[in-house]
Coordinates of C-alpha atoms in Angstrom, one line a residue:
Chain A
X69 CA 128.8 -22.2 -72.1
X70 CA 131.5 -24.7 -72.0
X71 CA 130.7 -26.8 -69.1
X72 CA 128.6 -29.9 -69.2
X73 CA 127.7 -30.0 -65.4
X74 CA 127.7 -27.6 -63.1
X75 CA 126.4 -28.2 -59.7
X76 CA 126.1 -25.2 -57.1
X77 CA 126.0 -26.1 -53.3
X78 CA 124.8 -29.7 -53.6
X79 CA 123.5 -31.5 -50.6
X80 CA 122.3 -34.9 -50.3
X81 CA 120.7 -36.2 -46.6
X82 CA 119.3 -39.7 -46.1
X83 CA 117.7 -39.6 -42.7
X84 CA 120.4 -38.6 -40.4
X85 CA 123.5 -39.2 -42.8
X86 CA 125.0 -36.8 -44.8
X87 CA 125.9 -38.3 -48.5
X88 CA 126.9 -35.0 -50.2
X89 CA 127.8 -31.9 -48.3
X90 CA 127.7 -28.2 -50.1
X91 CA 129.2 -29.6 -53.3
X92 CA 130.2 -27.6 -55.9
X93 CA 132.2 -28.2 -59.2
X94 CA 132.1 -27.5 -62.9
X95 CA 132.6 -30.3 -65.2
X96 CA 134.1 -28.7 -68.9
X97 CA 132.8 -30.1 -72.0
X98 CA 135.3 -32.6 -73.7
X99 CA 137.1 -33.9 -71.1
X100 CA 137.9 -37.5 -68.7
X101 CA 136.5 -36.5 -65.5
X102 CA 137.5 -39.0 -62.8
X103 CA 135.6 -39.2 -59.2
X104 CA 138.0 -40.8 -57.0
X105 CA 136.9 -41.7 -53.4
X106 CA 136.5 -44.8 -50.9
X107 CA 133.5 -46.5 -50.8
X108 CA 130.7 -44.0 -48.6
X109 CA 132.5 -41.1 -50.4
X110 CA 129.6 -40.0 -52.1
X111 CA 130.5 -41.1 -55.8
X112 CA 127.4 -43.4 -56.2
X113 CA 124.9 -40.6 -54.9
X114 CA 126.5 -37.8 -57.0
X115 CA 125.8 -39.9 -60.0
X116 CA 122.7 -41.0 -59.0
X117 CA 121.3 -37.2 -58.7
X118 CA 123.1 -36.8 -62.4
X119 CA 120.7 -39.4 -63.5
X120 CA 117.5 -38.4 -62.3
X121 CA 117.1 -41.4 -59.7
X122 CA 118.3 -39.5 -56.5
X123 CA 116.9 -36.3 -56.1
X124 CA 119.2 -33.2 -54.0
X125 CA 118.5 -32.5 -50.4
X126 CA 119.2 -28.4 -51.5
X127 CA 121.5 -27.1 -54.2
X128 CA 121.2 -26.9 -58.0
X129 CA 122.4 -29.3 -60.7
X130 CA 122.3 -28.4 -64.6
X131 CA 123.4 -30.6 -67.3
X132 CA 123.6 -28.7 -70.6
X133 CA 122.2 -26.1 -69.0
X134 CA 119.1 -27.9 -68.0
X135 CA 118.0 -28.9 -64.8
X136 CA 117.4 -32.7 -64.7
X137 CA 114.5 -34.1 -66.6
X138 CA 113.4 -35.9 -69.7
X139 CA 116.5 -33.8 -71.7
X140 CA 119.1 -34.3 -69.9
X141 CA 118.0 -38.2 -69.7
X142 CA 118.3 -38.2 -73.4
X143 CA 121.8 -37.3 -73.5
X144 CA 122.8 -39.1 -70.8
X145 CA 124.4 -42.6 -71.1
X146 CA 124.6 -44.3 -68.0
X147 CA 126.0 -46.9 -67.2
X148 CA 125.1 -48.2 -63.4
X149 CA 127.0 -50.1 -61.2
X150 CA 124.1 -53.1 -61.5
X151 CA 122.4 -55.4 -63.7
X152 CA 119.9 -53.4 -64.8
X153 CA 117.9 -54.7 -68.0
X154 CA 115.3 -56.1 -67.7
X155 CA 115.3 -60.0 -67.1
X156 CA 112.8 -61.2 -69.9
X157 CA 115.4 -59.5 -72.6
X158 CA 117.5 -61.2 -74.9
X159 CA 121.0 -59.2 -75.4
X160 CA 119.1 -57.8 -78.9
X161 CA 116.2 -56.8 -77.0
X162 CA 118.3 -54.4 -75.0
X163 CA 119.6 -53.4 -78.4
X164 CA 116.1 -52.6 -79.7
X165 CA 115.0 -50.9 -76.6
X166 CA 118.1 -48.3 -76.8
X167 CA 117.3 -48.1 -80.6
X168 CA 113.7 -47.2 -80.1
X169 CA 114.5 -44.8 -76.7
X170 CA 117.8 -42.8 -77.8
X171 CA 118.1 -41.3 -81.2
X172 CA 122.0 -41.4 -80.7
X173 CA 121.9 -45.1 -80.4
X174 CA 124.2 -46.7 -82.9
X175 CA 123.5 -50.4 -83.5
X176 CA 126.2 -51.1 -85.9
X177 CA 128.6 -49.8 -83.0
X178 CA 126.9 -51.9 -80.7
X179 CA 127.4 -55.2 -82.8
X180 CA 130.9 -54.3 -83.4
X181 CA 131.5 -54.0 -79.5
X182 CA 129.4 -57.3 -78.9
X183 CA 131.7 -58.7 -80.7
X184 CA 134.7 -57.3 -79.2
X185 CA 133.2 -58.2 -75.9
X186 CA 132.3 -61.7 -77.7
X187 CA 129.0 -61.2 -76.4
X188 CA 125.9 -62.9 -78.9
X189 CA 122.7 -61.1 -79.8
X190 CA 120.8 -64.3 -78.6
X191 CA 122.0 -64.2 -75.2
X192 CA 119.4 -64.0 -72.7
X193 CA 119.9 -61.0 -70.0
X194 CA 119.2 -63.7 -67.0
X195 CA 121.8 -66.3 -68.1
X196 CA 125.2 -63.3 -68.0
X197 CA 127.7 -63.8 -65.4
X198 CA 128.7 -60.4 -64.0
X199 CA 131.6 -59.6 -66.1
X200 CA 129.3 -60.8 -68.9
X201 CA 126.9 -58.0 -67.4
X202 CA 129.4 -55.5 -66.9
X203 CA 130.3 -55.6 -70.6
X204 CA 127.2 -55.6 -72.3
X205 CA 126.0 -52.7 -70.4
X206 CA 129.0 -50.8 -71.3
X207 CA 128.6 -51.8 -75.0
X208 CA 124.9 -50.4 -74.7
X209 CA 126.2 -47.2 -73.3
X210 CA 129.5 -46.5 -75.5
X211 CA 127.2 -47.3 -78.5
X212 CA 125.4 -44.0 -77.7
X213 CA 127.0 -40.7 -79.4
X214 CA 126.0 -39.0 -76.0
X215 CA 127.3 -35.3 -74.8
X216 CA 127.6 -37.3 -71.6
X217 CA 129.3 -40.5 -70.4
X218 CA 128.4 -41.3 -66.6
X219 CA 130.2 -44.5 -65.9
X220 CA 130.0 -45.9 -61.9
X221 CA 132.1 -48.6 -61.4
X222 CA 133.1 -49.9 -64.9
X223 CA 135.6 -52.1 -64.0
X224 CA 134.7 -53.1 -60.6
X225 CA 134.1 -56.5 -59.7
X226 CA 135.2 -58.6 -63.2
X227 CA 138.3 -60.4 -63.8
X228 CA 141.3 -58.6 -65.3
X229 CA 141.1 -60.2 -68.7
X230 CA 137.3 -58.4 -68.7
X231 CA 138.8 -55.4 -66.7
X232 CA 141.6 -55.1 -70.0
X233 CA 138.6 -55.4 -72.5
X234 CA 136.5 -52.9 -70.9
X235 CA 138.9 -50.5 -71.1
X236 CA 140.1 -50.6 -74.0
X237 CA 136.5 -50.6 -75.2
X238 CA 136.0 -47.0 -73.4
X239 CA 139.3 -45.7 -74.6
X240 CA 138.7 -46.6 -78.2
X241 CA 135.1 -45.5 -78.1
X242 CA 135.5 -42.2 -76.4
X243 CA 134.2 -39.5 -78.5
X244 CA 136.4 -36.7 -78.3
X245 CA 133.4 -34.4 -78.2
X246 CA 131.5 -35.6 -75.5
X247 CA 132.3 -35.3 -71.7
X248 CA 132.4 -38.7 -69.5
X249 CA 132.4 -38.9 -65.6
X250 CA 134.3 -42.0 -63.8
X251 CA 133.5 -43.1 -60.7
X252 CA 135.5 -45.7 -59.7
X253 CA 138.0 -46.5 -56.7
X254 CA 140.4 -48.9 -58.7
X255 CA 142.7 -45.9 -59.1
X256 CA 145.6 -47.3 -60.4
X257 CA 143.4 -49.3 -63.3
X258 CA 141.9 -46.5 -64.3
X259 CA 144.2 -43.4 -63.9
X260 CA 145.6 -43.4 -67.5
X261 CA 142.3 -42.7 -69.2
X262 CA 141.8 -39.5 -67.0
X263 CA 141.9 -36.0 -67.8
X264 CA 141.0 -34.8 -64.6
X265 CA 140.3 -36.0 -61.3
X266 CA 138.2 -34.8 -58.4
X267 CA 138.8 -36.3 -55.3
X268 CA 135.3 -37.1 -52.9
X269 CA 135.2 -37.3 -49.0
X270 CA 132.6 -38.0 -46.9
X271 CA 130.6 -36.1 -49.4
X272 CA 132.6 -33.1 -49.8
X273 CA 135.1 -31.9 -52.5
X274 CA 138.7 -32.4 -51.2
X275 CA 140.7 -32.1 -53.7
X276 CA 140.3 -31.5 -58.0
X277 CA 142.2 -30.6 -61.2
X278 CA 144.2 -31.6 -64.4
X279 CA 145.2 -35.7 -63.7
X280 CA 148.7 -34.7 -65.8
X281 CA 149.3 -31.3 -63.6
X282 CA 148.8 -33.3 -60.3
X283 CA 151.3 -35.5 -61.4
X284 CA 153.8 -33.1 -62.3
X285 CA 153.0 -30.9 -59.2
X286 CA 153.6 -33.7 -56.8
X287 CA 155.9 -36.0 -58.3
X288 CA 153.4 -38.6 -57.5
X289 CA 151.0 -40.9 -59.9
X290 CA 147.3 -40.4 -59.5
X291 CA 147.0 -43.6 -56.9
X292 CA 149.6 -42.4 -54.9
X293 CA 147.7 -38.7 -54.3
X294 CA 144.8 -40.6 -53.8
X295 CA 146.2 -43.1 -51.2
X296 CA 147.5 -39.3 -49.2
X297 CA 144.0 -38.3 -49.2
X298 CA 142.4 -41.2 -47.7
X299 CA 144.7 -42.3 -45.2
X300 CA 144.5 -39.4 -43.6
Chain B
X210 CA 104.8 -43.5 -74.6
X211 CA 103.3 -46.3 -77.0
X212 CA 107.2 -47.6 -77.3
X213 CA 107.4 -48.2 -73.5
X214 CA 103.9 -49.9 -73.6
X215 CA 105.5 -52.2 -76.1
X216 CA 108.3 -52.9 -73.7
X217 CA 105.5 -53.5 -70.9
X218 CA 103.5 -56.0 -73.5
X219 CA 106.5 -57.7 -74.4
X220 CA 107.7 -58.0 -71.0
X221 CA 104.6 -59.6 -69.4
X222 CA 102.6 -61.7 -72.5
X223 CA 104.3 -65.0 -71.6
X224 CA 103.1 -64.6 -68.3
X225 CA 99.5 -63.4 -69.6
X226 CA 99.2 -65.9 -72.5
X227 CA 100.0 -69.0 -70.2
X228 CA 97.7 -67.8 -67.9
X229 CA 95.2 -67.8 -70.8
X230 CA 96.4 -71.2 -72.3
X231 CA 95.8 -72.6 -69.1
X232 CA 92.4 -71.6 -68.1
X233 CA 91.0 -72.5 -71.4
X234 CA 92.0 -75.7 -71.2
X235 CA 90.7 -76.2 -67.7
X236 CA 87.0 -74.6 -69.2
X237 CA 87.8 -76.8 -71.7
X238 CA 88.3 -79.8 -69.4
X239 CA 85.2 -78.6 -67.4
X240 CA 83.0 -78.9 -69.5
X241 CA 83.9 -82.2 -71.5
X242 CA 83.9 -84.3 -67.9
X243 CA 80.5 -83.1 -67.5
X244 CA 79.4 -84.0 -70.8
X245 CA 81.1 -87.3 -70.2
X246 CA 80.0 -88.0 -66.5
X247 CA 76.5 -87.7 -67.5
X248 CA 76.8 -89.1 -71.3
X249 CA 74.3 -86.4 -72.1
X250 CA 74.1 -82.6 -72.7
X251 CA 74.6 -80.3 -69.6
X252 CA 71.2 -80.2 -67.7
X253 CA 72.8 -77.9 -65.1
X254 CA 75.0 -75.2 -65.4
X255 CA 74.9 -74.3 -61.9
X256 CA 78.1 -77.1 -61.1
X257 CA 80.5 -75.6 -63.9
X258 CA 79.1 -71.8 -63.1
X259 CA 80.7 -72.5 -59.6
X260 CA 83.6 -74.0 -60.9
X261 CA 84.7 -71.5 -63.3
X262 CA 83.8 -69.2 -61.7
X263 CA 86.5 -70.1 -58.7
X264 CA 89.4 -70.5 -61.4
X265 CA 88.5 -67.2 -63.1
X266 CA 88.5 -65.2 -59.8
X267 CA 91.5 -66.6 -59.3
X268 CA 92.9 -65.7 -62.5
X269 CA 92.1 -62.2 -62.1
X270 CA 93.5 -62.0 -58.7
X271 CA 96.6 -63.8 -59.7
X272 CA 96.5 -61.3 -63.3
X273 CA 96.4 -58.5 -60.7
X274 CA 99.1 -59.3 -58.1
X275 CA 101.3 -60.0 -61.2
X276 CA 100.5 -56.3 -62.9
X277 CA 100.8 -54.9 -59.5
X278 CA 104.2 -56.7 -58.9
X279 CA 105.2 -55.4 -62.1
X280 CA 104.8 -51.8 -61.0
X281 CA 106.3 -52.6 -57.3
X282 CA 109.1 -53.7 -59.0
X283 CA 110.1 -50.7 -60.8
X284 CA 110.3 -49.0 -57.4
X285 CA 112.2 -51.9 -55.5
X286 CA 114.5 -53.6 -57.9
X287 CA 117.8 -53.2 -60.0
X288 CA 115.0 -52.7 -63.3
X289 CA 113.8 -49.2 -61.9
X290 CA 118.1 -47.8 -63.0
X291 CA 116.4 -48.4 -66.6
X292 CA 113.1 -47.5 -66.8
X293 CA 113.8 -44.0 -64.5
X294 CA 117.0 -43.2 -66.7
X295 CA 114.7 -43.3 -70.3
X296 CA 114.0 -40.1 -71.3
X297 CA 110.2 -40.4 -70.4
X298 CA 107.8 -38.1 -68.0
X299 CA 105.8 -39.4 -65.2
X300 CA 102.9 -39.5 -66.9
X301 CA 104.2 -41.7 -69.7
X302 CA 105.7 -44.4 -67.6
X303 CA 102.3 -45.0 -65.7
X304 CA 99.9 -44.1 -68.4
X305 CA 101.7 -47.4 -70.5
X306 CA 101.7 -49.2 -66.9
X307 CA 97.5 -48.5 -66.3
X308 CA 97.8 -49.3 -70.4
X309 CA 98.9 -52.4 -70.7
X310 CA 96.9 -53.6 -67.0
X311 CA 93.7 -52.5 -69.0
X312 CA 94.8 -54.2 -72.3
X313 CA 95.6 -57.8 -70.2
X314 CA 92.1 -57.4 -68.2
X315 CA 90.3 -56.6 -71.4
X316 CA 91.7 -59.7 -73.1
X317 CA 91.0 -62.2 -70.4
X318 CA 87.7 -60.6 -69.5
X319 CA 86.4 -60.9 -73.2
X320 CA 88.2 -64.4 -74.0
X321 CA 87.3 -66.1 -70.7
X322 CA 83.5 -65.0 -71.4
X323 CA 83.3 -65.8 -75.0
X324 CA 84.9 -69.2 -74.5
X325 CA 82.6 -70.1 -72.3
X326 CA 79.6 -69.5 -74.2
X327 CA 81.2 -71.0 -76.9
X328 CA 81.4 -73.9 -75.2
X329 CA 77.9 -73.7 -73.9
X330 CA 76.7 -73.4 -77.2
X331 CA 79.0 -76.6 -78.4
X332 CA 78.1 -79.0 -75.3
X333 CA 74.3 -77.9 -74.7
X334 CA 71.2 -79.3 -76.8
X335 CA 69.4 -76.1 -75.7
X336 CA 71.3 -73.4 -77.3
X337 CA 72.3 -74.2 -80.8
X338 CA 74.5 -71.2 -81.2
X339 CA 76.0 -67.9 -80.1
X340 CA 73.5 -65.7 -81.8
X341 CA 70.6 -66.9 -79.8
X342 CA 72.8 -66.0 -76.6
X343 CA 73.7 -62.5 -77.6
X344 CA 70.1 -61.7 -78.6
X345 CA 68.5 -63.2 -75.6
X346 CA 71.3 -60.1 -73.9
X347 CA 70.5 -57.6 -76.5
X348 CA 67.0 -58.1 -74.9
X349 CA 67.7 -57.8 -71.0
X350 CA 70.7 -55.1 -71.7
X351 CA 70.2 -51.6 -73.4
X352 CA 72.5 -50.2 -75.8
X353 CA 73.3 -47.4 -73.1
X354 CA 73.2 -48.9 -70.2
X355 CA 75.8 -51.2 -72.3
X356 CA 77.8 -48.1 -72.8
X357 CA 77.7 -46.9 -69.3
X358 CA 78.6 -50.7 -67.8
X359 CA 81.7 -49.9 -69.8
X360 CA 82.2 -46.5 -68.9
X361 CA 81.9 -47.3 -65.0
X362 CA 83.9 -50.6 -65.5
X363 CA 86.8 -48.5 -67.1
X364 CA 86.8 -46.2 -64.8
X365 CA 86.3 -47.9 -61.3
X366 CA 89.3 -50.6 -62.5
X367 CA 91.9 -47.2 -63.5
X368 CA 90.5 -45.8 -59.9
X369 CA 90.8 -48.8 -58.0
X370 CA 94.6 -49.6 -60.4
X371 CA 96.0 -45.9 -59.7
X372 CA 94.9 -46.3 -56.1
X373 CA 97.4 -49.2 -55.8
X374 CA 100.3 -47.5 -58.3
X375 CA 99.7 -44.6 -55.5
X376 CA 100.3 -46.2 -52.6
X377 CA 103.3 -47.7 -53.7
X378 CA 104.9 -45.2 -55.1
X379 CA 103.9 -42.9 -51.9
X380 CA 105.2 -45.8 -49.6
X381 CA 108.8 -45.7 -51.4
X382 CA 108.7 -42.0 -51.1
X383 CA 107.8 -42.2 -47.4
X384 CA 109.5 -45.1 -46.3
X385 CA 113.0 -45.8 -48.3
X386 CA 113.5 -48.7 -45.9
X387 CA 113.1 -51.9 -48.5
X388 CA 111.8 -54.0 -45.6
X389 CA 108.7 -52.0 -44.8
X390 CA 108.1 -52.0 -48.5
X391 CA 105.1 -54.3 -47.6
X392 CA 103.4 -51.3 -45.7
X393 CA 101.9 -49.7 -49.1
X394 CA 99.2 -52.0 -48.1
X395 CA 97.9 -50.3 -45.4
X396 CA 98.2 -47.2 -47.2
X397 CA 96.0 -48.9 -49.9
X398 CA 93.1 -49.8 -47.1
X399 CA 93.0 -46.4 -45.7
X400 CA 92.9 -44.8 -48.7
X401 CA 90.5 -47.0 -50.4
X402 CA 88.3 -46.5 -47.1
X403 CA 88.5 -42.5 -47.4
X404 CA 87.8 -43.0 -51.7
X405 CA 84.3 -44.8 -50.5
X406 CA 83.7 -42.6 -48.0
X407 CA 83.9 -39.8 -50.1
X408 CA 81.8 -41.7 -52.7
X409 CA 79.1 -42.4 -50.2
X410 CA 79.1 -38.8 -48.8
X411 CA 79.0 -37.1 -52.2
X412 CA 76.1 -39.4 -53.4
X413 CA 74.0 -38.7 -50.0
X414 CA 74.4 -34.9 -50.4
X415 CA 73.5 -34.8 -53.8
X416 CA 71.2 -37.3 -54.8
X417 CA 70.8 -36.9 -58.6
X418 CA 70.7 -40.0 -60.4
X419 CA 71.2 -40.3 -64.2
X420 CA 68.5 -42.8 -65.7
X421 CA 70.0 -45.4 -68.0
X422 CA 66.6 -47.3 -68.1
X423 CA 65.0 -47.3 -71.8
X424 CA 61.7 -45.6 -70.5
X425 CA 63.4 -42.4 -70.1
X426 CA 66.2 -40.4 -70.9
X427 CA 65.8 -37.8 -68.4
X428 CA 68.4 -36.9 -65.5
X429 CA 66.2 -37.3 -62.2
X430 CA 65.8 -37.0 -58.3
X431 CA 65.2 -40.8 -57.3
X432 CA 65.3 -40.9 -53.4
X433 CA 64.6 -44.6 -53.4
X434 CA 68.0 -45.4 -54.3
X435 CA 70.5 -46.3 -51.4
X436 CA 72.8 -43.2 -50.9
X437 CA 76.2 -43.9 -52.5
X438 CA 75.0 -46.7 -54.5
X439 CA 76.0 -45.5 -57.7
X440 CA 74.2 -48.8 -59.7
X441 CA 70.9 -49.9 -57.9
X442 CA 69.7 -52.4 -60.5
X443 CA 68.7 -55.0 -57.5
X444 CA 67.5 -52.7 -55.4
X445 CA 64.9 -51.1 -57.6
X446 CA 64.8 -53.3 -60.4
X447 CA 66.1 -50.1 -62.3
X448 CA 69.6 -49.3 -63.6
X449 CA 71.1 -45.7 -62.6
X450 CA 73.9 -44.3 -61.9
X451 CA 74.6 -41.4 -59.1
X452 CA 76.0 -38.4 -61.4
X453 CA 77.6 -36.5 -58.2
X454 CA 79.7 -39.8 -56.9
X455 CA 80.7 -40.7 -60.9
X456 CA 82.3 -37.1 -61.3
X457 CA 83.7 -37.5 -57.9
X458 CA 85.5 -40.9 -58.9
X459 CA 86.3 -39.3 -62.1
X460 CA 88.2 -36.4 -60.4
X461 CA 89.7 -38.6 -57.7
X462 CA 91.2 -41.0 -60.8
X463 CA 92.7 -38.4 -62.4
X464 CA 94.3 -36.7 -59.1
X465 CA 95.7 -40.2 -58.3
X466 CA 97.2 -40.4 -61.8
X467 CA 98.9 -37.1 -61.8
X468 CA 100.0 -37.7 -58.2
X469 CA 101.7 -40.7 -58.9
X470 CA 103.2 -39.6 -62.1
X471 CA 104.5 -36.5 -60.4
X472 CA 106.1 -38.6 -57.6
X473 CA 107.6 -40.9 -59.8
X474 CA 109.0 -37.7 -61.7
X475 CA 109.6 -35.7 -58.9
X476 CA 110.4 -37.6 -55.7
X477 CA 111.3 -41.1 -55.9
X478 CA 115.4 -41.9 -54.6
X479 CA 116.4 -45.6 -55.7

């Protein structure tokens, strides 16, 4: 098969609100997949169900033709939209614990993004600002030769010098045979690196396809569809 | 599985080794200003008995919130986006969590112990070393009934761990609300009330006992005992154990570790 996800009639409900609503789309192996939406879209929770920490409501997910689990956690790199190592660590404590966890782990990758991201093994976890954060997080998952990227948020929240670094970082460390997924709604920023975009509303699907065919089609960049969609 | 535990160990030893540090030098201190304030051996253990005992029940309760915490955490914090996105079952993630608890309670319950008869045997006249304090034990305590104290210590402290790790993790399934996070609590009494219930029940309507006196090897019918008392040692001057209510613990255990694991797996939304 060539797709990497494919999720059939996805619904997420917390209490009384719905997050996802009959969702349904086909992610193809290879390719820059962007999920564009305002905050509440539904971004977050579709990524969360990806990754095994939210489970559906109804509806099916397969990744690699798996349903989600301990494989599909293995060739998974996420990167979440928080600080999530664990506070006793020291930067090469992270860098063990991926080591020892993920067999696609490369650490000489990861010491030549640290120092890209002039980030220093000794660093303790608790002492990172957030942009700090931000970039060692996305050194631990771009050092992984995963069949999937999921990346919420990369560039949210850190200063444009970081924002500049952290792209680059996932442009010149995308392998061309994986798939990754960006959520992100800092359009403009991030447009560029996408091969295609799907476009999330109030948990529904509103709009999808090729970034480059959208543009041509409509005359308009990425940001600009985007801002059509969401006005409305 | 052993690769998370070693995360779990490195994660927590500070805490665990401090804890250690500390407490021996209180024993230590203990014991010295007694030797001092009375410029002769200990006559009286009785003062220091009271006193340790106090900071060691405080240890292990403090020991305990902190393993506890360390599980609650998982469930309620930022750390639970790592340790639920490893590629690891259920199973594996509480097995190194009930893993590492037992390893901690098993150093501090056979450091704190030893260190105080070491220092017994350093600061009192009357025992001149640690050999005449293990036999004078050998004597009182049977090789099996040694076995069995750690059989039943094993398993009541998994029962009594999983019973917590199940209460929280049912409590995030139940109630996602953060600020109620508190009521896995209550969940904890009721359930630890039904698990003794159950206990006693089991033991009154089947009263077998297994003998772990030296006399005899034989399983028997002792209607003495107390129903549900699964050790009666005080109460008969005889040690057994109620087969029925042992099982039924056993069972229980390993129903409350497959639960948990299978909501952690299955069910939990961060």
């Amino acid at each position: 098969m060539n797709n990497i996800v494919e999720i059939k009639n996805l619904t997420k409900i917390y209490y009384d609100k719905i997050a996802l609503d009959n969702l349904n789309l086909k992610i193809k192996k290879g390719k820059v997949v962007g999920i564009l939406g305002p905050n509440g879209s539904g971004k977050t929770t579709l990524i969360k169900i990806l990754t095994g920490l939210l489970r559906p409501t109804s509806g099916e997910v397969l990744i690699d033709q798996q349903k989600i689990g301990v494989y599909t956690k293995s060739i998974i790199s996420y990167l979440p939209d928080r600080n999530y190592l664990y506070k006793w660590m020291k930067i090469e404590d992270a860098c063990r614990l991926f080591k020892d966890f993920y067999a696609d782990f490369d650490a000489n990758r990861f010491a030549e993004l640290l120092d890209f991201m002039q980030l220093k093994e000794n660093m303790k976890i608790d002492t990172l600002s957030k942009g700090m954060h931000e970039k060692l997080n996305l050194a631990l998952a771009l050092a992984r030769k995963a069949k999937l990227y999921i990346l919420d948020e990369p560039i949210a929240g850190v200063d444009p010098v970081a924002r500049d670094q952290i792209l680059d970082a996932i442009i010149n460390n995308y392998n061309e045979n994986s798939s990754m997924l960006i959520t992100t709604h800092l359009v403009s920023e991030m447009e560029n690196i996408l091969d295609e975009v799907v476009f999330l509303k109030e948990g529904r699907l509103v709009s999808k396809g090729n970034a480059e065919q959208l543009r041509e089609e409509k005359g308009k960049q990425i940001v600009e569809i985007y801002k059509e969609i969401f006005a409305q | 599985m052993f690769k998370y535990i070693k995360y779990e160990i490195k994660g927590t030893y500070r805490y665990i080794l401090g804890t250690m540090a500390f407490v021996l030098m209180l024993i230590t201190g203990f014991y010295t200003y007694l030797v001092n304030a009375s410029r002769a051996p200990i006559n009286s253990i009785g003062f220091v008995s009271l006193l340790l005992g106090l900071t060691l029940f405080g240890t292990a309760v403090a020991t305990f919130l902190y393993i506890v915490g360390s599980f609650r955490k998982e469930l309620y914090e930022d750390r639970g986006y790592l340790t639920f996105t490893l590629p690891l079952t259920g199973k594996q993630i509480v097995g190194a969590k009930l893993t590492v608890a037992f390893i901690w309670f098993f150093l501090l319950g056979t450091v704190f112990p030893l260190y105080n008869l070491m220092m017994i045997s350093i600061f009192n006249a009357a025992v001149h070393n640690l050999t005449e304090i293990f036999t004078a034990i050998a004597q009182v305590i049977s090789f099996k009934q040694a076995l069995f104290f750690i059989f039943n210590t094993v398993l009541k402290t998994s029962n009594f761990l999983l019973l917590v790790y199940f209460s929280i993790t049912l409590s995030r399934v139940t109630f996602r609300n953060k600020k109620i996070g508190g009521l896995w609590f209550v969940l904890f009494l009721i359930l630890s009330w039904l698990m003794s219930y159950g206990e006693t029940k089991i033991a009154s309507l089947l009263p077998y006992y297994l003998n772990l006196n030296l006399q005899s090897n034989n399983f028997m019918l002792n209607q003495l005992i107390l129903n549900g008392m699964t050790l009666d040692f005080f109460h008969t001057g005889s040690l057994t154990a109620n087969i029925a209510s042992n099982i039924y613990v056993l069972v229980v255990t390993v129903t409350l570790f497959l639960a948990t694991s299978y909501l952690i797996e299955k069910k939990i939304d961060l």
